[in-house]
Amino acid sequence: MGKVAAVDEPAFRMSREEYRIWAEQQEAGRFERVNGVVVAMAPERANHNLRKFRVAQALDAAVRSGGLLCQVFTDGMTVELGDSDYEPDAVLRCGSALPGDAIAVPDPLVIVEVLSPGTSGIDRAWKLQEYFRLPSLRHYLIVWADKQQIVHHRRGDDGEIETLTVKAGTISLAPPGIAIAVEDFYA
């Protein structure tokens, strides 16, 4: 993950509460808290931003088309895991709506990360392990920003993780019971 030069980045561990207070005071930058330490995220490239926009659009369209009681969030919403606070590029959760002032998604069903040059290894290894610590998580999609390719990690009913690389066609996300076309992420 890259550095943001103009931000006074703390070099010590913070509790979740301390981190939230600190993050609200920052005038610029995007951050995650990993094992209690604040990590600045690099500025976003156009391909990355466009891809996560398309991902959120496709997930939202599938949820609405299916008439499901689910919400799709883009980055900015936090997924809390132990001593870490991550901001995935997109999150889908089902059930009653989160309160309007919520800043965290406690029960994500689908998490999506769009690869960036600086975070590819973290998203493909570290966050894969981290995210599946969440009992609610069933799907983790890793989306390439610059080529049409998605890695779909899916937790089955037996708890086993199955991994598929998909370059075209449909990805089934059950639960919640939707299907998305890979091509919709790259339209």
PDB file of C-alpha atoms in Angstrom:
ATOM      1  CA  MET A   1       0.000   0.000   0.000  1.00  0.00           C
ATOM      2  CA  GLY A   2       1.284   3.420  -0.889  1.00  0.00           C
ATOM      3  CA  LYS A   3       1.925   6.392   1.330  1.00  0.00           C
ATOM      4  CA  VAL A   4       0.079   9.703   1.434  1.00  0.00           C
ATOM      5  CA  ALA A   5       2.779  12.306   2.009  1.00  0.00           C
ATOM      6  CA  ALA A   6       0.676  15.165   3.408  1.00  0.00           C
ATOM      7  CA  VAL A   7      -0.918  13.155   6.195  1.00  0.00           C
ATOM      8  CA  ASP A   8       0.440  12.897   9.694  1.00  0.00           C
ATOM      9  CA  GLU A   9       0.355   9.128   9.839  1.00  0.00           C
ATOM     10  CA  PRO A  10       0.556   7.637  13.323  1.00  0.00           C
ATOM     11  CA  ALA A  11       3.399   5.155  13.849  1.00  0.00           C
ATOM     12  CA  PHE A  12       1.782   3.319  16.741  1.00  0.00           C
ATOM     13  CA  ARG A  13      -1.046   0.916  17.305  1.00  0.00           C
ATOM     14  CA  MET A  14      -4.556   2.302  17.692  1.00  0.00           C
ATOM     15  CA  SER A  15      -7.742   0.819  19.032  1.00  0.00           C
ATOM     16  CA  ARG A  16     -10.738   0.859  16.714  1.00  0.00           C
ATOM     17  CA  GLU A  17     -12.224   3.784  18.635  1.00  0.00           C
ATOM     18  CA  GLU A  18      -8.957   5.778  18.482  1.00  0.00           C
ATOM     19  CA  TYR A  19      -8.658   5.026  14.764  1.00  0.00           C
ATOM     20  CA  ARG A  20     -12.179   6.239  14.026  1.00  0.00           C
ATOM     21  CA  ILE A  21     -11.579   9.501  15.860  1.00  0.00           C
ATOM     22  CA  TRP A  22      -8.223   9.972  14.089  1.00  0.00           C
ATOM     23  CA  ALA A  23      -9.651   9.092  10.646  1.00  0.00           C
ATOM     24  CA  GLU A  24     -12.505  11.592  10.997  1.00  0.00           C
ATOM     25  CA  GLN A  25      -9.945  14.342  11.638  1.00  0.00           C
ATOM     26  CA  GLN A  26      -8.006  13.698   8.414  1.00  0.00           C
ATOM     27  CA  GLU A  27      -8.590  16.225   5.649  1.00  0.00           C
ATOM     28  CA  ALA A  28      -7.484  13.903   2.852  1.00  0.00           C
ATOM     29  CA  GLY A  29      -6.428  10.364   2.136  1.00  0.00           C
ATOM     30  CA  ARG A  30      -7.843   6.875   2.452  1.00  0.00           C
ATOM     31  CA  PHE A  31      -6.760   4.490   5.170  1.00  0.00           C
ATOM     32  CA  GLU A  32      -7.149   1.037   6.602  1.00  0.00           C
ATOM     33  CA  ARG A  33      -6.150  -0.182  10.041  1.00  0.00           C
ATOM     34  CA  VAL A  34      -4.219  -3.451   9.804  1.00  0.00           C
ATOM     35  CA  ASN A  35      -3.368  -5.234  13.046  1.00  0.00           C
ATOM     36  CA  GLY A  36      -3.934  -1.959  14.872  1.00  0.00           C
ATOM     37  CA  VAL A  37      -1.614   0.116  12.659  1.00  0.00           C
ATOM     38  CA  VAL A  38      -2.894   2.754  10.231  1.00  0.00           C
ATOM     39  CA  VAL A  39      -1.917   2.164   6.618  1.00  0.00           C
ATOM     40  CA  ALA A  40      -2.428   4.854   3.982  1.00  0.00           C
ATOM     41  CA  MET A  41      -3.780   3.698   0.624  1.00  0.00           C
ATOM     42  CA  ALA A  42      -2.270   4.971  -2.615  1.00  0.00           C
ATOM     43  CA  PRO A  43      -4.206   7.352  -4.848  1.00  0.00           C
ATOM     44  CA  GLU A  44      -6.590   5.497  -7.109  1.00  0.00           C
ATOM     45  CA  ARG A  45      -5.992   4.964 -10.830  1.00  0.00           C
ATOM     46  CA  ALA A  46      -8.774   5.487 -13.385  1.00  0.00           C
ATOM     47  CA  ASN A  47      -9.022   1.775 -14.318  1.00  0.00           C
ATOM     48  CA  HIS A  48      -9.395   0.804 -10.666  1.00  0.00           C
ATOM     49  CA  ASN A  49     -12.047   3.414  -9.971  1.00  0.00           C
ATOM     50  CA  LEU A  50     -14.045   2.560 -13.079  1.00  0.00           C
ATOM     51  CA  ARG A  51     -13.869  -1.165 -12.354  1.00  0.00           C
ATOM     52  CA  LYS A  52     -15.180  -0.823  -8.788  1.00  0.00           C
ATOM     53  CA  PHE A  53     -17.975   1.437 -10.066  1.00  0.00           C
ATOM     54  CA  ARG A  54     -18.975  -1.236 -12.621  1.00  0.00           C
ATOM     55  CA  VAL A  55     -18.786  -3.949  -9.941  1.00  0.00           C
ATOM     56  CA  ALA A  56     -21.128  -2.056  -7.619  1.00  0.00           C
ATOM     57  CA  GLN A  57     -23.509  -1.311 -10.510  1.00  0.00           C
ATOM     58  CA  ALA A  58     -23.635  -4.981 -11.567  1.00  0.00           C
ATOM     59  CA  LEU A  59     -24.172  -6.240  -8.017  1.00  0.00           C
ATOM     60  CA  ASP A  60     -26.867  -3.650  -7.354  1.00  0.00           C
ATOM     61  CA  ALA A  61     -28.667  -4.448 -10.625  1.00  0.00           C
ATOM     62  CA  ALA A  62     -28.634  -8.173  -9.805  1.00  0.00           C
ATOM     63  CA  VAL A  63     -29.981  -7.557  -6.288  1.00  0.00           C
ATOM     64  CA  ARG A  64     -32.769  -5.295  -7.581  1.00  0.00           C
ATOM     65  CA  SER A  65     -33.608  -7.676 -10.421  1.00  0.00           C
ATOM     66  CA  GLY A  66     -33.911 -10.518  -7.931  1.00  0.00           C
ATOM     67  CA  GLY A  67     -36.058  -8.450  -5.560  1.00  0.00           C
ATOM     68  CA  LEU A  68     -33.687  -9.311  -2.709  1.00  0.00           C
ATOM     69  CA  LEU A  69     -33.500  -7.570   0.636  1.00  0.00           C
ATOM     70  CA  CYS A  70     -29.790  -6.781   0.227  1.00  0.00           C
ATOM     71  CA  GLN A  71     -27.573  -3.694   0.145  1.00  0.00           C
ATOM     72  CA  VAL A  72     -24.493  -3.036  -1.983  1.00  0.00           C
ATOM     73  CA  PHE A  73     -21.846  -0.663  -0.638  1.00  0.00           C
ATOM     74  CA  THR A  74     -18.761   0.794  -2.269  1.00  0.00           C
ATOM     75  CA  ASP A  75     -15.475   1.550  -0.551  1.00  0.00           C
ATOM     76  CA  GLY A  76     -15.757   3.785   2.443  1.00  0.00           C
ATOM     77  CA  MET A  77     -17.741   1.226   4.419  1.00  0.00           C
ATOM     78  CA  THR A  78     -15.581  -0.712   6.857  1.00  0.00           C
ATOM     79  CA  VAL A  79     -15.349  -4.441   7.444  1.00  0.00           C
ATOM     80  CA  GLU A  80     -14.059  -5.023  10.967  1.00  0.00           C
ATOM     81  CA  LEU A  81     -11.933  -8.066  11.739  1.00  0.00           C
ATOM     82  CA  GLY A  82     -10.235  -8.371  15.105  1.00  0.00           C
ATOM     83  CA  ASP A  83      -7.608  -5.627  15.209  1.00  0.00           C
ATOM     84  CA  SER A  84      -8.141  -4.570  11.578  1.00  0.00           C
ATOM     85  CA  ASP A  85     -10.529  -2.286   9.725  1.00  0.00           C
ATOM     86  CA  TYR A  86     -10.618  -2.883   5.963  1.00  0.00           C
ATOM     87  CA  GLU A  87     -12.380  -0.909   3.244  1.00  0.00           C
ATOM     88  CA  PRO A  88     -13.169  -3.309   0.407  1.00  0.00           C
ATOM     89  CA  ASP A  89     -14.030  -1.912  -3.019  1.00  0.00           C
ATOM     90  CA  ALA A  90     -17.571  -3.342  -2.797  1.00  0.00           C
ATOM     91  CA  VAL A  91     -19.582  -5.217  -0.185  1.00  0.00           C
ATOM     92  CA  LEU A  92     -22.947  -6.952  -0.480  1.00  0.00           C
ATOM     93  CA  ARG A  93     -24.956  -7.828   2.607  1.00  0.00           C
ATOM     94  CA  CYS A  94     -28.501  -9.109   3.008  1.00  0.00           C
ATOM     95  CA  GLY A  95     -31.123  -8.620   5.681  1.00  0.00           C
ATOM     96  CA  SER A  96     -32.704  -5.538   7.164  1.00  0.00           C
ATOM     97  CA  ALA A  97     -31.053  -2.294   6.097  1.00  0.00           C
ATOM     98  CA  LEU A  98     -28.138  -0.967   8.106  1.00  0.00           C
ATOM     99  CA  PRO A  99     -28.856   2.265   9.980  1.00  0.00           C
ATOM    100  CA  GLY A 100     -28.107   5.352   7.894  1.00  0.00           C
ATOM    101  CA  ASP A 101     -25.241   6.375  10.181  1.00  0.00           C
ATOM    102  CA  ALA A 102     -23.513   2.960  10.118  1.00  0.00           C
ATOM    103  CA  ILE A 103     -19.854   3.007   9.111  1.00  0.00           C
ATOM    104  CA  ALA A 104     -19.224  -0.739   9.261  1.00  0.00           C
ATOM    105  CA  VAL A 105     -20.804  -3.750   7.569  1.00  0.00           C
ATOM    106  CA  PRO A 106     -20.950  -6.426  10.288  1.00  0.00           C
ATOM    107  CA  ASP A 107     -22.175  -9.300   8.132  1.00  0.00           C
ATOM    108  CA  PRO A 108     -20.930  -9.134   4.535  1.00  0.00           C
ATOM    109  CA  LEU A 109     -22.028 -11.949   2.255  1.00  0.00           C
ATOM    110  CA  VAL A 110     -19.891 -10.861  -0.727  1.00  0.00           C
ATOM    111  CA  ILE A 111     -16.671  -8.828  -0.628  1.00  0.00           C
ATOM    112  CA  VAL A 112     -14.973  -7.505  -3.754  1.00  0.00           C
ATOM    113  CA  GLU A 113     -11.444  -6.170  -4.105  1.00  0.00           C
ATOM    114  CA  VAL A 114     -10.235  -4.655  -7.369  1.00  0.00           C
ATOM    115  CA  LEU A 115      -6.516  -5.245  -7.739  1.00  0.00           C
ATOM    116  CA  SER A 116      -4.102  -2.334  -7.607  1.00  0.00           C
ATOM    117  CA  PRO A 117      -0.398  -2.627  -8.404  1.00  0.00           C
ATOM    118  CA  GLY A 118       0.566  -1.959  -4.801  1.00  0.00           C
ATOM    119  CA  THR A 119      -1.995  -4.216  -3.121  1.00  0.00           C
ATOM    120  CA  SER A 120      -2.238  -7.231  -5.425  1.00  0.00           C
ATOM    121  CA  GLY A 121      -0.343  -9.578  -3.107  1.00  0.00           C
ATOM    122  CA  ILE A 122      -2.212  -8.369  -0.031  1.00  0.00           C
ATOM    123  CA  ASP A 123      -5.638  -8.772  -1.676  1.00  0.00           C
ATOM    124  CA  ARG A 124      -4.820 -12.204  -3.130  1.00  0.00           C
ATOM    125  CA  ALA A 125      -3.277 -13.735   0.006  1.00  0.00           C
ATOM    126  CA  TRP A 126      -3.579 -11.807   3.281  1.00  0.00           C
ATOM    127  CA  LYS A 127      -7.104 -10.455   2.790  1.00  0.00           C
ATOM    128  CA  LEU A 128      -8.280 -13.801   1.406  1.00  0.00           C
ATOM    129  CA  GLN A 129      -7.427 -15.397   4.745  1.00  0.00           C
ATOM    130  CA  GLU A 130      -8.680 -12.448   6.758  1.00  0.00           C
ATOM    131  CA  TYR A 131     -12.047 -12.055   5.072  1.00  0.00           C
ATOM    132  CA  PHE A 132     -12.959 -15.726   5.364  1.00  0.00           C
ATOM    133  CA  ARG A 133     -12.615 -15.395   9.150  1.00  0.00           C
ATOM    134  CA  LEU A 134     -16.033 -13.701   8.910  1.00  0.00           C
ATOM    135  CA  PRO A 135     -18.741 -16.348   9.453  1.00  0.00           C
ATOM    136  CA  SER A 136     -21.161 -14.503   7.143  1.00  0.00           C
ATOM    137  CA  LEU A 137     -18.811 -14.320   4.140  1.00  0.00           C
ATOM    138  CA  ARG A 138     -19.638 -16.709   1.296  1.00  0.00           C
ATOM    139  CA  HIS A 139     -17.930 -15.036  -1.695  1.00  0.00           C
ATOM    140  CA  TYR A 140     -14.715 -13.107  -2.164  1.00  0.00           C
ATOM    141  CA  LEU A 141     -14.203 -11.744  -5.668  1.00  0.00           C
ATOM    142  CA  ILE A 142     -10.807 -10.489  -6.765  1.00  0.00           C
ATOM    143  CA  VAL A 143     -11.214  -8.374  -9.889  1.00  0.00           C
ATOM    144  CA  TRP A 144      -8.406  -7.365 -12.239  1.00  0.00           C
ATOM    145  CA  ALA A 145      -8.608  -3.674 -13.141  1.00  0.00           C
ATOM    146  CA  ASP A 146      -6.719  -3.887 -16.425  1.00  0.00           C
ATOM    147  CA  LYS A 147      -7.841  -7.210 -17.917  1.00  0.00           C
ATOM    148  CA  GLN A 148     -11.064  -9.184 -17.915  1.00  0.00           C
ATOM    149  CA  GLN A 149     -10.422 -11.695 -15.153  1.00  0.00           C
ATOM    150  CA  ILE A 150     -12.045 -12.454 -11.816  1.00  0.00           C
ATOM    151  CA  VAL A 151     -11.009 -14.945  -9.168  1.00  0.00           C
ATOM    152  CA  HIS A 152     -14.064 -16.188  -7.281  1.00  0.00           C
ATOM    153  CA  HIS A 153     -13.417 -17.706  -3.858  1.00  0.00           C
ATOM    154  CA  ARG A 154     -16.611 -19.358  -2.604  1.00  0.00           C
ATOM    155  CA  ARG A 155     -17.284 -20.946   0.777  1.00  0.00           C
ATOM    156  CA  GLY A 156     -19.602 -23.907   0.438  1.00  0.00           C
ATOM    157  CA  ASP A 157     -22.129 -25.138   2.978  1.00  0.00           C
ATOM    158  CA  ASP A 158     -19.456 -27.546   4.250  1.00  0.00           C
ATOM    159  CA  GLY A 159     -17.095 -24.637   4.971  1.00  0.00           C
ATOM    160  CA  GLU A 160     -14.646 -25.557   2.224  1.00  0.00           C
ATOM    161  CA  ILE A 161     -13.313 -22.782   0.003  1.00  0.00           C
ATOM    162  CA  GLU A 162     -13.531 -23.354  -3.744  1.00  0.00           C
ATOM    163  CA  THR A 163     -11.587 -21.105  -6.118  1.00  0.00           C
ATOM    164  CA  LEU A 164     -12.448 -20.439  -9.754  1.00  0.00           C
ATOM    165  CA  THR A 165     -10.832 -18.103 -12.263  1.00  0.00           C
ATOM    166  CA  VAL A 166     -13.447 -16.679 -14.598  1.00  0.00           C
ATOM    167  CA  LYS A 167     -12.695 -14.634 -17.725  1.00  0.00           C
ATOM    168  CA  ALA A 168     -16.141 -14.631 -19.353  1.00  0.00           C
ATOM    169  CA  GLY A 169     -19.681 -15.761 -18.680  1.00  0.00           C
ATOM    170  CA  THR A 170     -21.670 -15.818 -15.476  1.00  0.00           C
ATOM    171  CA  ILE A 171     -20.649 -16.006 -11.845  1.00  0.00           C
ATOM    172  CA  SER A 172     -23.260 -17.511  -9.528  1.00  0.00           C
ATOM    173  CA  LEU A 173     -23.429 -15.963  -6.074  1.00  0.00           C
ATOM    174  CA  ALA A 174     -25.600 -18.299  -4.047  1.00  0.00           C
ATOM    175  CA  PRO A 175     -26.420 -17.211  -1.489  1.00  0.00           C
ATOM    176  CA  PRO A 176     -27.906 -14.665  -1.977  1.00  0.00           C
ATOM    177  CA  GLY A 177     -29.131 -16.201  -5.227  1.00  0.00           C
ATOM    178  CA  ILE A 178     -27.909 -13.872  -7.952  1.00  0.00           C
ATOM    179  CA  ALA A 179     -25.811 -14.269 -11.063  1.00  0.00           C
ATOM    180  CA  ILE A 180     -23.566 -11.622 -12.546  1.00  0.00           C
ATOM    181  CA  ALA A 181     -21.945 -11.488 -15.951  1.00  0.00           C
ATOM    182  CA  VAL A 182     -18.195 -10.988 -15.918  1.00  0.00           C
ATOM    183  CA  GLU A 183     -18.678  -8.733 -18.920  1.00  0.00           C
ATOM    184  CA  ASP A 184     -20.817  -6.351 -16.812  1.00  0.00           C
ATOM    185  CA  PHE A 185     -17.762  -5.602 -14.672  1.00  0.00           C
ATOM    186  CA  TYR A 186     -15.874  -4.586 -17.814  1.00  0.00           C
ATOM    187  CA  ALA A 187     -18.564  -2.844 -19.901  1.00  0.00           C
TER     188      ALA A 187
END
